[in-house]
Coordinates of C-alpha atoms in Angstrom, one line a residue:
M1 CA -43.0 53.5 17.8
N2 CA -41.9 56.5 15.8
I3 CA -38.4 57.8 15.4
Q4 CA -38.3 60.2 18.3
T5 CA -40.1 57.9 20.7
G6 CA -37.7 55.0 19.8
L7 CA -34.7 57.3 20.1
V8 CA -35.8 58.5 23.6
V9 CA -36.4 55.1 25.0
D10 CA -33.0 53.9 23.6
E11 CA -31.1 56.8 25.1
V12 CA -32.9 56.7 28.4
K13 CA -31.9 53.1 28.8
K14 CA -28.3 54.0 28.2
V15 CA -28.4 56.8 30.7
F16 CA -29.8 54.8 33.5
K17 CA -27.5 51.9 32.8
Q18 CA -24.5 54.2 33.0
V19 CA -25.7 56.1 36.1
K20 CA -26.7 53.0 38.2
T21 CA -23.2 51.5 37.8
D22 CA -21.9 54.2 40.2
N23 CA -25.1 55.1 42.1
E24 CA -28.0 53.2 43.6
I25 CA -31.3 54.5 42.1
E26 CA -34.2 53.8 44.5
S27 CA -36.9 56.0 43.0
E28 CA -39.1 55.4 40.0
F29 CA -38.6 57.8 37.1
Q30 CA -40.9 58.2 34.1
I31 CA -40.7 59.9 30.7
I32 CA -43.8 61.5 29.3
G33 CA -44.7 63.6 26.4
L34 CA -45.9 67.2 26.6
D35 CA -49.4 65.9 26.2
K36 CA -48.8 63.6 29.3
S37 CA -48.5 60.5 27.0
Y38 CA -46.5 57.7 28.5
I39 CA -43.1 56.9 26.9
C40 CA -41.3 54.6 29.3
H41 CA -40.1 54.4 33.0
Y42 CA -37.3 53.2 35.2
D43 CA -38.3 50.5 37.6
P44 CA -36.1 50.4 40.7
F45 CA -37.1 46.9 41.6
L46 CA -36.1 45.5 38.1
G47 CA -33.2 47.9 37.9
E48 CA -33.9 48.8 34.3
V49 CA -36.0 51.0 31.9
V50 CA -39.2 49.3 30.7
V51 CA -42.1 50.2 28.5
D52 CA -45.3 49.2 30.4
I53 CA -48.0 51.8 30.6
G54 CA -49.9 49.7 33.2
R55 CA -47.2 50.4 35.8
A56 CA -46.8 54.1 35.0
I57 CA -47.3 57.0 37.4
N58 CA -50.9 58.1 37.3
L59 CA -51.2 61.8 36.5
P60 CA -54.3 64.0 37.0
H61 CA -55.6 65.4 33.7
D62 CA -55.8 69.0 35.0
L63 CA -52.2 69.1 36.0
T64 CA -50.2 71.7 34.1
L65 CA -46.5 70.8 33.7
L66 CA -44.0 73.6 33.9
H67 CA -41.0 73.6 31.6
K68 CA -38.4 73.8 34.3
T69 CA -37.2 71.6 37.1
T70 CA -39.8 71.9 39.8
C71 CA -41.8 70.3 42.6
Y72 CA -45.5 70.6 42.6
D73 CA -45.5 70.9 46.4
D74 CA -48.9 72.4 46.7
R75 CA -50.6 69.6 44.9
D76 CA -51.0 66.0 45.8
I77 CA -51.4 63.8 42.8
G78 CA -53.6 61.0 43.8
I79 CA -54.3 58.5 46.5
P80 CA -52.4 58.8 49.8
K81 CA -49.8 56.1 50.3
D82 CA -49.1 54.8 53.8
G83 CA -51.0 57.8 55.2
K84 CA -48.9 60.3 53.2
F85 CA -49.4 62.3 50.1
E86 CA -46.9 62.0 47.2
Y87 CA -45.5 65.1 45.6
L88 CA -44.6 65.4 41.9
Y89 CA -41.2 66.4 40.7
S90 CA -40.5 67.1 37.0
S91 CA -37.6 68.3 34.8
P92 CA -37.7 69.0 31.0
I93 CA -35.9 67.1 28.3
N94 CA -34.8 69.6 25.7
L95 CA -33.6 69.4 22.1
E96 CA -32.0 72.7 20.8
L97 CA -33.5 74.6 23.8
E98 CA -37.0 73.4 23.1
T99 CA -38.7 71.1 25.5
K100 CA -39.7 67.8 23.9
Y101 CA -40.4 65.5 26.8
V102 CA -40.6 65.6 30.6
L103 CA -38.8 63.4 33.2
I104 CA -41.0 63.0 36.3
C105 CA -40.8 61.2 39.7
T106 CA -42.6 61.3 43.0
S107 CA -41.6 61.7 46.6
H108 CA -43.2 61.7 50.0
E109 CA -41.3 64.9 50.9
S110 CA -42.0 68.4 49.8
H111 CA -39.1 70.5 48.5
D112 CA -36.8 67.5 48.4
S113 CA -33.7 69.2 47.1
F114 CA -31.8 66.0 46.6
T115 CA -34.5 64.6 44.4
L116 CA -34.6 67.8 42.4
L117 CA -30.9 67.6 41.9
I118 CA -30.9 64.0 40.7
L119 CA -33.9 64.7 38.5
E120 CA -32.3 67.7 36.8
M121 CA -29.0 65.8 36.3
L122 CA -30.8 62.8 34.7
A123 CA -32.9 65.1 32.4
N124 CA -29.8 67.0 31.3
F125 CA -27.9 63.8 30.6
I126 CA -30.8 62.4 28.6
S127 CA -31.2 65.7 26.7
A128 CA -27.5 65.7 25.8
R129 CA -27.5 62.1 24.6
I130 CA -30.6 62.7 22.4
E131 CA -29.2 65.9 21.0
T132 CA -25.9 64.3 20.2
H133 CA -27.6 61.4 18.5
V134 CA -29.8 63.7 16.4
K135 CA -26.7 65.8 15.4
L136 CA -24.8 62.7 14.3
Q137 CA -27.9 61.6 12.3
E138 CA -27.8 64.9 10.6
I139 CA -24.1 64.7 9.9
F140 CA -24.1 61.1 8.6
L141 CA -27.5 60.5 7.3
M142 CA -29.5 63.6 6.3
N143 CA -27.4 66.7 6.2
E144 CA -27.5 69.2 3.3
H145 CA -24.0 68.4 2.2
M146 CA -24.8 64.7 1.9
K147 CA -28.0 65.5 0.0
Q148 CA -26.0 67.5 -2.5
I149 CA -23.5 64.7 -2.9
T150 CA -26.2 62.0 -3.4
E151 CA -28.0 64.1 -6.0
T152 CA -24.8 64.3 -8.2
V153 CA -24.3 60.5 -8.4
S154 CA -26.0 58.1 -10.9
A155 CA -26.9 55.6 -8.2
G156 CA -29.7 55.5 -5.7
S157 CA -29.0 56.5 -2.1
L158 CA -31.3 55.9 0.9
S159 CA -30.5 56.4 4.6
L160 CA -32.3 55.0 7.7
D161 CA -31.9 55.8 11.3
K162 CA -31.4 52.8 13.6
F163 CA -35.1 52.3 14.0
G164 CA -35.7 51.9 10.3
T165 CA -37.1 55.4 9.6
I166 CA -36.3 56.9 6.2
L167 CA -34.3 60.1 6.6
L168 CA -33.0 60.6 3.0
L169 CA -33.7 59.4 -0.5
N170 CA -32.1 61.0 -3.5
E171 CA -34.0 61.7 -6.7
V172 CA -32.2 58.9 -8.7
G173 CA -33.2 56.4 -6.0
A174 CA -36.7 57.6 -5.9
E175 CA -37.0 57.2 -9.6
M176 CA -35.5 53.7 -9.5
L177 CA -37.9 52.6 -6.8
G178 CA -41.0 54.3 -8.3
L179 CA -41.4 56.6 -5.4
T180 CA -41.4 60.3 -4.5
T181 CA -39.2 61.7 -1.8
D182 CA -42.0 63.6 0.0
E183 CA -44.2 60.6 0.4
V184 CA -41.5 58.4 2.1
L185 CA -39.4 60.7 4.3
G186 CA -40.2 60.0 8.0
K187 CA -41.9 56.6 7.2
S188 CA -40.7 53.2 8.3
I189 CA -38.9 51.4 5.5
S190 CA -41.2 48.4 6.0
E191 CA -44.2 50.5 5.1
V192 CA -42.6 51.6 1.8
L193 CA -40.7 48.6 0.5
D194 CA -41.5 45.0 1.0
N195 CA -37.9 43.7 0.7
Q196 CA -35.6 42.2 3.3
S197 CA -32.5 43.7 1.8
F198 CA -33.4 47.2 3.2
S199 CA -33.0 45.9 6.7
L200 CA -31.1 46.9 9.8
D201 CA -29.3 43.6 10.1
V202 CA -25.9 45.1 9.3
L203 CA -26.1 47.0 12.5
K204 CA -26.0 43.7 14.3
T205 CA -23.4 42.0 12.2
R206 CA -21.3 45.2 11.8
K207 CA -20.3 43.9 8.4
P208 CA -21.2 46.0 5.3
I209 CA -22.8 44.3 2.3
L210 CA -21.2 45.3 -1.0
D211 CA -22.6 44.9 -4.5
K212 CA -25.1 42.2 -3.8
E213 CA -27.5 41.4 -6.6
I214 CA -31.1 41.8 -5.3
K215 CA -34.6 41.6 -6.9
I216 CA -37.3 44.1 -5.8
K217 CA -40.9 44.1 -6.7
I218 CA -42.1 47.6 -7.7
N219 CA -45.5 48.4 -9.1
K220 CA -46.1 44.7 -9.9
G221 CA -42.8 44.5 -11.8
Q222 CA -39.5 43.0 -10.9
Y223 CA -36.3 45.0 -11.0
Y224 CA -32.7 43.9 -10.4
F225 CA -30.1 46.0 -8.5
L226 CA -26.6 45.9 -7.3
F227 CA -27.0 46.7 -3.7
S228 CA -24.7 47.9 -0.9
S229 CA -25.6 48.4 2.8
V230 CA -23.2 50.2 5.2
P231 CA -23.7 50.5 9.0
L232 CA -22.9 53.8 10.6
Y233 CA -21.7 54.3 14.2
D234 CA -20.9 57.3 16.4
N235 CA -17.6 58.0 18.1
L236 CA -18.6 55.7 21.0
N237 CA -19.2 52.9 18.5
E238 CA -22.9 53.1 19.0
P239 CA -25.2 52.5 16.0
I240 CA -26.6 55.6 14.3
G241 CA -28.2 54.2 11.2
V242 CA -27.6 52.6 7.8
L243 CA -26.7 54.0 4.4
F244 CA -27.9 52.1 1.3
H245 CA -26.5 52.4 -2.2
F246 CA -28.1 50.7 -5.1
K247 CA -27.6 50.7 -8.9
D248 CA -29.6 49.4 -11.8
I249 CA -27.8 46.3 -12.9
R250 CA -28.6 46.7 -16.6
K251 CA -27.3 50.3 -16.7
E252 CA -24.2 49.3 -14.6
V253 CA -23.4 46.4 -16.9
E254 CA -24.1 48.6 -20.0
M255 CA -21.6 51.1 -18.7
I256 CA -18.9 48.5 -17.9
V257 CA -19.4 46.5 -21.1
N258 CA -19.5 49.5 -23.4
S259 CA -16.0 50.3 -22.3
K260 CA -14.8 47.1 -23.9
S261 CA -16.4 48.0 -27.3
F262 CA -13.8 50.5 -28.4
F263 CA -12.8 49.4 -31.9
H264 CA -14.2 51.2 -35.0
F265 CA -13.8 50.6 -38.7
D266 CA -11.2 53.4 -38.9
D267 CA -9.0 51.4 -36.5
I268 CA -8.6 48.5 -39.0
I269 CA -5.3 48.7 -40.9
Y270 CA -5.5 47.5 -44.5
Q271 CA -5.0 48.4 -48.1
C272 CA -5.7 45.2 -49.9
E273 CA -8.8 44.7 -52.0
E274 CA -10.1 41.7 -50.0
M275 CA -10.3 43.8 -46.8
E276 CA -11.8 46.7 -48.6
D277 CA -14.7 44.5 -49.8
L278 CA -15.1 43.0 -46.3
I279 CA -15.3 46.5 -44.6
Q280 CA -17.9 47.8 -47.1
L281 CA -20.1 44.7 -46.6
A282 CA -19.7 45.0 -42.8
K283 CA -20.8 48.6 -42.8
K284 CA -23.9 47.8 -44.8
A285 CA -24.7 44.9 -42.4
A286 CA -24.2 47.2 -39.4
L287 CA -27.1 49.4 -40.5
Q288 CA -29.5 46.4 -40.3
D289 CA -30.6 44.2 -37.3
S290 CA -30.0 40.9 -39.0
S291 CA -27.8 38.2 -37.5
I292 CA -24.2 38.1 -38.8
L293 CA -21.8 35.1 -39.0
I294 CA -18.1 36.0 -39.1
E295 CA -15.8 33.3 -40.3
G296 CA -12.1 33.2 -40.5
E297 CA -9.0 31.6 -38.9
S298 CA -7.9 32.3 -35.3
G299 CA -6.2 35.7 -34.9
T300 CA -7.6 37.3 -38.0
G301 CA -9.5 40.0 -36.0
K302 CA -13.1 38.6 -36.0
E303 CA -13.9 40.4 -32.7
L304 CA -12.5 43.6 -34.0
I305 CA -14.9 43.4 -37.0
A306 CA -17.8 42.6 -34.6
Q307 CA -17.0 45.6 -32.3
S308 CA -16.7 47.9 -35.4
I309 CA -20.1 46.7 -36.6
H310 CA -21.6 47.4 -33.1
N311 CA -20.1 50.9 -32.9
Y312 CA -21.3 51.7 -36.5
S313 CA -24.8 50.6 -35.7
S314 CA -27.7 52.3 -33.9
R315 CA -27.0 50.2 -30.9
S316 CA -23.6 51.7 -30.3
K317 CA -24.6 53.3 -27.0
K318 CA -25.9 50.0 -25.6
P319 CA -24.1 47.0 -24.2
F320 CA -21.7 44.9 -26.3
I321 CA -21.6 41.5 -24.5
V322 CA -18.9 39.0 -25.5
I323 CA -19.6 35.3 -24.8
D324 CA -16.7 32.9 -25.4
C325 CA -18.6 29.7 -26.1
S326 CA -15.4 27.7 -25.7
A327 CA -14.6 29.0 -22.3
I328 CA -17.8 28.6 -20.4
P329 CA -17.9 25.2 -18.5
R330 CA -20.5 22.9 -20.2
N331 CA -22.6 22.5 -17.0
L332 CA -22.8 26.3 -16.6
V333 CA -23.5 27.4 -20.2
E334 CA -27.3 27.7 -19.7
S335 CA -27.1 29.6 -16.5
E336 CA -24.4 32.0 -17.8
L337 CA -26.4 32.7 -21.0
F338 CA -29.9 32.9 -19.6
G339 CA -29.4 33.5 -15.9
Y340 CA -31.2 31.7 -13.1
E341 CA -33.6 32.2 -10.2
E342 CA -32.8 31.8 -6.6
G343 CA -32.5 28.2 -5.4
S344 CA -32.5 26.8 -9.0
F345 CA -29.4 24.7 -8.3
T346 CA -26.8 24.1 -5.5
G347 CA -24.4 27.0 -5.2
S348 CA -26.7 29.5 -6.9
H349 CA -26.6 33.1 -5.6
K350 CA -29.3 34.3 -3.3
G351 CA -31.7 36.3 -5.3
G352 CA -30.7 34.7 -8.5
R353 CA -28.6 36.2 -11.3
M354 CA -29.1 37.9 -14.6
G355 CA -27.7 36.1 -17.6
K356 CA -25.5 37.6 -20.4
F357 CA -28.4 37.8 -22.9
E358 CA -30.5 39.8 -20.4
R359 CA -27.6 42.1 -19.6
A360 CA -27.1 42.8 -23.3
N361 CA -30.7 44.1 -23.6
G362 CA -30.8 46.8 -26.3
G363 CA -27.3 46.0 -27.5
T364 CA -25.3 43.3 -29.2
V365 CA -24.4 39.8 -28.2
F366 CA -21.1 38.5 -29.7
L367 CA -21.0 34.7 -29.7
D368 CA -17.3 33.9 -30.2
E369 CA -16.4 30.4 -31.1
I370 CA -20.0 29.5 -31.7
G371 CA -18.9 26.2 -33.2
E372 CA -18.0 25.1 -29.6
M373 CA -21.6 25.5 -28.3
P374 CA -23.1 22.2 -27.0
L375 CA -26.0 20.9 -29.2
E376 CA -28.5 21.1 -26.3
I377 CA -27.8 24.8 -25.8
Q378 CA -28.0 25.4 -29.6
S379 CA -31.7 24.5 -29.5
K380 CA -32.3 27.0 -26.7
L381 CA -30.4 29.7 -28.5
L382 CA -32.5 29.1 -31.6
R383 CA -35.6 29.7 -29.5
V384 CA -34.1 32.9 -28.1
I385 CA -33.5 34.2 -31.7
Q386 CA -37.0 33.2 -32.8
S387 CA -39.0 34.5 -29.8
R388 CA -36.7 37.4 -28.7
S389 CA -37.1 36.4 -25.1
I390 CA -35.3 34.3 -22.5
T391 CA -36.4 32.2 -19.5
R392 CA -34.1 32.0 -16.6
V393 CA -33.0 28.6 -15.3
G394 CA -35.6 27.7 -12.6
G395 CA -37.9 30.3 -13.9
H396 CA -41.2 30.1 -15.7
E397 CA -41.9 33.6 -17.0
P398 CA -40.3 34.7 -20.3
I399 CA -38.3 37.9 -20.2
P400 CA -38.5 40.0 -23.4
I401 CA -35.1 41.1 -24.8
N402 CA -34.0 43.3 -27.7
I403 CA -30.6 42.2 -28.9
R404 CA -28.6 41.8 -32.1
I405 CA -26.5 38.6 -32.5
I406 CA -23.1 38.4 -34.1
A407 CA -21.5 35.0 -34.1
A408 CA -17.9 34.1 -35.0
T409 CA -16.1 30.8 -35.7
N410 CA -12.8 29.5 -37.0
R411 CA -14.5 26.3 -38.0
N412 CA -16.2 25.4 -41.2
L413 CA -19.8 25.5 -39.9
A414 CA -21.3 24.3 -43.2
H415 CA -19.1 21.1 -42.8
E416 CA -20.1 20.9 -39.1
V417 CA -23.8 20.9 -40.1
S418 CA -23.2 18.1 -42.6
E419 CA -21.4 16.1 -39.9
G420 CA -24.4 16.7 -37.5
S421 CA -22.4 18.5 -34.8
F422 CA -24.1 21.9 -35.5
R423 CA -27.8 22.5 -36.0
H424 CA -28.7 23.4 -39.5
D425 CA -31.7 25.6 -38.5
L426 CA -29.5 27.6 -36.1
Y427 CA -26.8 27.9 -38.8
Y428 CA -29.3 29.4 -41.2
R429 CA -30.6 31.7 -38.5
L430 CA -27.1 33.0 -37.7
N431 CA -25.8 33.1 -41.3
V432 CA -28.2 35.8 -42.6
I433 CA -25.2 37.9 -43.5
N434 CA -21.9 36.1 -43.9
L435 CA -18.5 37.9 -43.5
F436 CA -15.2 36.1 -44.2
V437 CA -12.0 37.6 -42.7
P438 CA -9.0 36.6 -44.9
A439 CA -5.9 35.2 -43.4
L440 CA -2.9 37.5 -43.1
R441 CA -1.0 35.5 -45.7
D442 CA -3.8 36.2 -48.2
R443 CA -3.8 40.0 -47.6
K444 CA -1.4 41.0 -50.3
G445 CA 0.6 44.1 -49.5
D446 CA -0.9 44.5 -46.0
L447 CA 2.0 43.0 -44.0
P448 CA 4.5 45.9 -44.3
L449 CA 1.8 48.4 -43.4
L450 CA 0.8 46.3 -40.4
V451 CA 4.4 45.8 -39.3
H452 CA 5.2 49.5 -39.1
K453 CA 1.9 50.3 -37.4
L454 CA 2.5 47.6 -34.7
M455 CA 6.0 48.8 -34.2
E456 CA 4.8 52.4 -33.7
K457 CA 2.1 51.1 -31.2
T458 CA 4.6 49.2 -29.1
A459 CA 7.3 52.0 -29.2
K460 CA 4.7 54.6 -28.1
R461 CA 3.5 52.4 -25.2
E462 CA 7.1 51.6 -24.1
K463 CA 8.1 55.3 -24.6
R464 CA 11.0 54.6 -26.9
D465 CA 12.0 55.3 -30.5
V466 CA 10.7 53.1 -33.3
P467 CA 13.7 50.9 -34.3
N468 CA 14.9 50.6 -37.9
L469 CA 13.8 47.6 -39.9
S470 CA 16.0 46.5 -42.9
D471 CA 14.7 45.0 -46.2
R472 CA 16.3 41.6 -45.4
I473 CA 14.3 41.4 -42.1
M474 CA 11.1 42.5 -43.9
R475 CA 11.8 39.6 -46.4
V476 CA 11.9 37.2 -43.5
L477 CA 8.5 38.5 -42.2
E478 CA 7.0 38.3 -45.7
T479 CA 8.2 34.8 -46.3
Y480 CA 6.7 33.5 -43.0
A481 CA 3.1 32.0 -43.4
W482 CA 1.8 33.5 -40.1
P483 CA -0.5 30.7 -39.0
G484 CA -1.5 32.8 -36.0
N485 CA -2.4 35.7 -38.2
I486 CA -2.6 39.3 -36.9
R487 CA -2.3 38.1 -33.2
E488 CA 0.9 36.3 -33.9
L489 CA 2.3 39.2 -35.9
E490 CA 1.4 41.7 -33.1
N491 CA 3.2 39.5 -30.5
T492 CA 6.3 39.1 -32.8
M493 CA 6.7 42.8 -33.4
E494 CA 6.1 43.7 -29.8
R495 CA 9.0 41.3 -28.9
A496 CA 11.2 42.7 -31.6
V497 CA 10.7 46.3 -30.6
I498 CA 11.3 45.6 -26.9
L499 CA 14.5 43.7 -27.6
A500 CA 15.9 45.9 -30.4
N501 CA 18.8 48.3 -29.8
G502 CA 18.0 50.8 -32.4
E503 CA 17.6 48.2 -35.2
I504 CA 15.6 45.0 -35.5
D505 CA 17.9 42.1 -36.5
Y506 CA 17.7 38.3 -36.7
Q507 CA 18.4 37.8 -33.0
Q508 CA 15.2 39.7 -32.1
L509 CA 13.0 37.4 -34.2
P510 CA 11.5 34.2 -32.9
K511 CA 13.2 31.0 -33.9
R512 CA 10.3 29.7 -35.9
L513 CA 10.6 32.6 -38.4
L514 CA 14.3 31.9 -39.1
E515 CA 13.7 28.2 -39.5
T516 CA 11.1 28.9 -42.1
E517 CA 13.6 31.0 -44.0
N518 CA 16.1 28.1 -43.8
R519 CA 13.6 25.8 -45.3
N520 CA 12.8 28.3 -48.1
E521 CA 16.5 28.8 -48.8
S522 CA 17.7 25.2 -48.6
S523 CA 17.4 24.8 -52.3
T524 CA 18.8 28.2 -53.2
P525 CA 22.3 28.1 -54.8
V526 CA 24.9 29.4 -52.4
K527 CA 27.3 32.1 -53.6
T528 CA 30.8 30.7 -53.6
E529 CA 34.3 32.0 -54.2
P530 CA 37.7 30.3 -54.4
F531 CA 40.0 30.2 -51.4
I532 CA 42.5 32.9 -52.4
S533 CA 44.6 35.3 -50.4
H534 CA 43.6 39.0 -50.3
T535 CA 46.1 41.7 -49.8
G536 CA 45.7 43.3 -46.4
Q537 CA 43.1 40.8 -45.1
K538 CA 44.0 38.7 -42.2
L539 CA 44.3 35.0 -42.8
K540 CA 41.9 34.2 -40.0
T541 CA 39.2 36.3 -41.6
V542 CA 39.7 34.7 -45.0
M543 CA 39.6 31.2 -43.4
E544 CA 36.5 32.0 -41.5
K545 CA 34.6 33.2 -44.6
Q546 CA 35.7 30.1 -46.5
L547 CA 34.6 27.8 -43.7
I548 CA 31.2 29.3 -43.8
I549 CA 31.0 29.0 -47.6
N550 CA 32.0 25.4 -47.5
A551 CA 29.6 24.5 -44.7
L552 CA 26.7 26.1 -46.6
K553 CA 27.6 24.1 -49.7
E554 CA 27.9 20.9 -47.7
L555 CA 24.6 21.4 -45.8
K556 CA 22.7 22.7 -48.8
G557 CA 22.1 26.2 -47.3
N558 CA 20.5 25.0 -44.0
K559 CA 21.7 27.7 -41.7
S560 CA 20.7 26.0 -38.4
K561 CA 22.8 23.0 -39.3
V562 CA 25.7 25.3 -40.5
A563 CA 25.6 27.2 -37.2
K564 CA 25.6 23.9 -35.2
K565 CA 28.6 22.5 -37.3
L566 CA 30.6 25.7 -36.8
G567 CA 29.7 25.8 -33.1
I568 CA 28.2 29.3 -33.2
A569 CA 24.7 30.7 -32.6
R570 CA 22.4 31.1 -35.5
S571 CA 22.1 34.8 -35.0
T572 CA 26.0 35.0 -35.0
L573 CA 26.0 33.1 -38.3
Y574 CA 23.6 35.6 -39.8
E575 CA 25.8 38.5 -38.7
K576 CA 28.9 37.0 -40.2
M577 CA 27.1 36.1 -43.5
Y578 CA 25.9 39.7 -43.7
H579 CA 29.5 40.9 -43.0
Y580 CA 30.9 38.7 -45.7
E581 CA 28.2 39.6 -48.1
L582 CA 26.9 36.0 -48.3
L583 CA 23.2 36.9 -47.9

């Protein structure tokens, strides 16, 4: 049943259903084509429109149908019934003033004006419904404006009428599906694509499908798409058709993931010799495809180095996939890394799912915290590096991949290998080029530069002026060991800038930094002076200063204990010591 035939039958059923609710229809009516081909008929005994050519009105072959409502009163059309001849009545069904079909019925009476009136009314009603539906199809599914829109997007678009006939397919979609637009328009979707996703089920459920991952076989190959299906209805809430939207998963992931790879070597702030040597070696490594192992404490910026390498390499336009080996649940590591086929385990997505290695095809995989990877997965990772292919969980066919691997760890992997908790063969595969990121405390001269850059960054984001930073506060920052490295420094300076009122002072610094200074100064001799009277100075001020001096001597310079003994906040103690020139 082609598009127009299906549409006619559907609309004729709706017309007769609507008309017979208010009127009794006792005659048999039939829809035929201009070539007298049978389409459908209304059966008064059943009270519904049916498709049954065996029960159709039998028309003589030499009968010429006129394209206007008429009665062929001078022609009997067949066998006399009950001693009478039947007369044929017909009325055209038009689309845009052009006759497409004919509605006919018979009567024992010649020039039956009532039958002519009913026939014309029904034909006009059917014509109006068909024309309305076709217009809505053009508006929603196949108009020129929609064609122009779909040709400007990077995703595939395909529209079907409610009978499954393809009305529109944009060039991007045709290329993705390995088709040409001319060869598919007007065909049933089932003839073109053997895939259940492109179905009309959403017209029944009335629920759209959004970004579902599907697998389609095209030219003996398998392709994965993010697929959406949206049902369309007219103003009477009657179904018109379905609009499909599909995107190549690899390209989509590539576009999303690449947005995360935004760091370059120029973004790294440093001036020390250790970092200069690291950057130069990393740039040389970026120009090769060898595996890289980046070692260093947490917070030193290992991922920043990895992103910079990716963006400096020939793979910079391809995906940069980050895999945090410590964050993926142990029972899901394999499926997350290598993907899985449909039905491979309970809870798996219908159609299966692409793994992170497959999504990174052409780009870089960054294995963060590689030391946390389970031993059983380490052996599979080793095979991936060696064979440059992956096999999905539940699958059998290897899928070739083209990736560059960068791994990072805050552990001593060489020690892990000796302890047997990390495979030695995988270690040597990853450690082709080794980069060590120094801790912040070992980057001599970099801290003041980093502090000011981080202050400017936060101030710009918060739309406020950069606060002043005194030498005594800088000494506190330089004295601290920064076990959390750059990450801890960044958080500390963000806090200080937000809390500062024009100048960063002790009260804007975290407690741990001041406690470190107390420990460092606990053995430092305290400046003392005798308790004497000063002209013009209030006794209270002199006494307060002397009390602080005495407490510092008694508690060996431990400012936390001094503040507690005097019953004041530690930040207040610092302010008073600064005022009395005791710092």
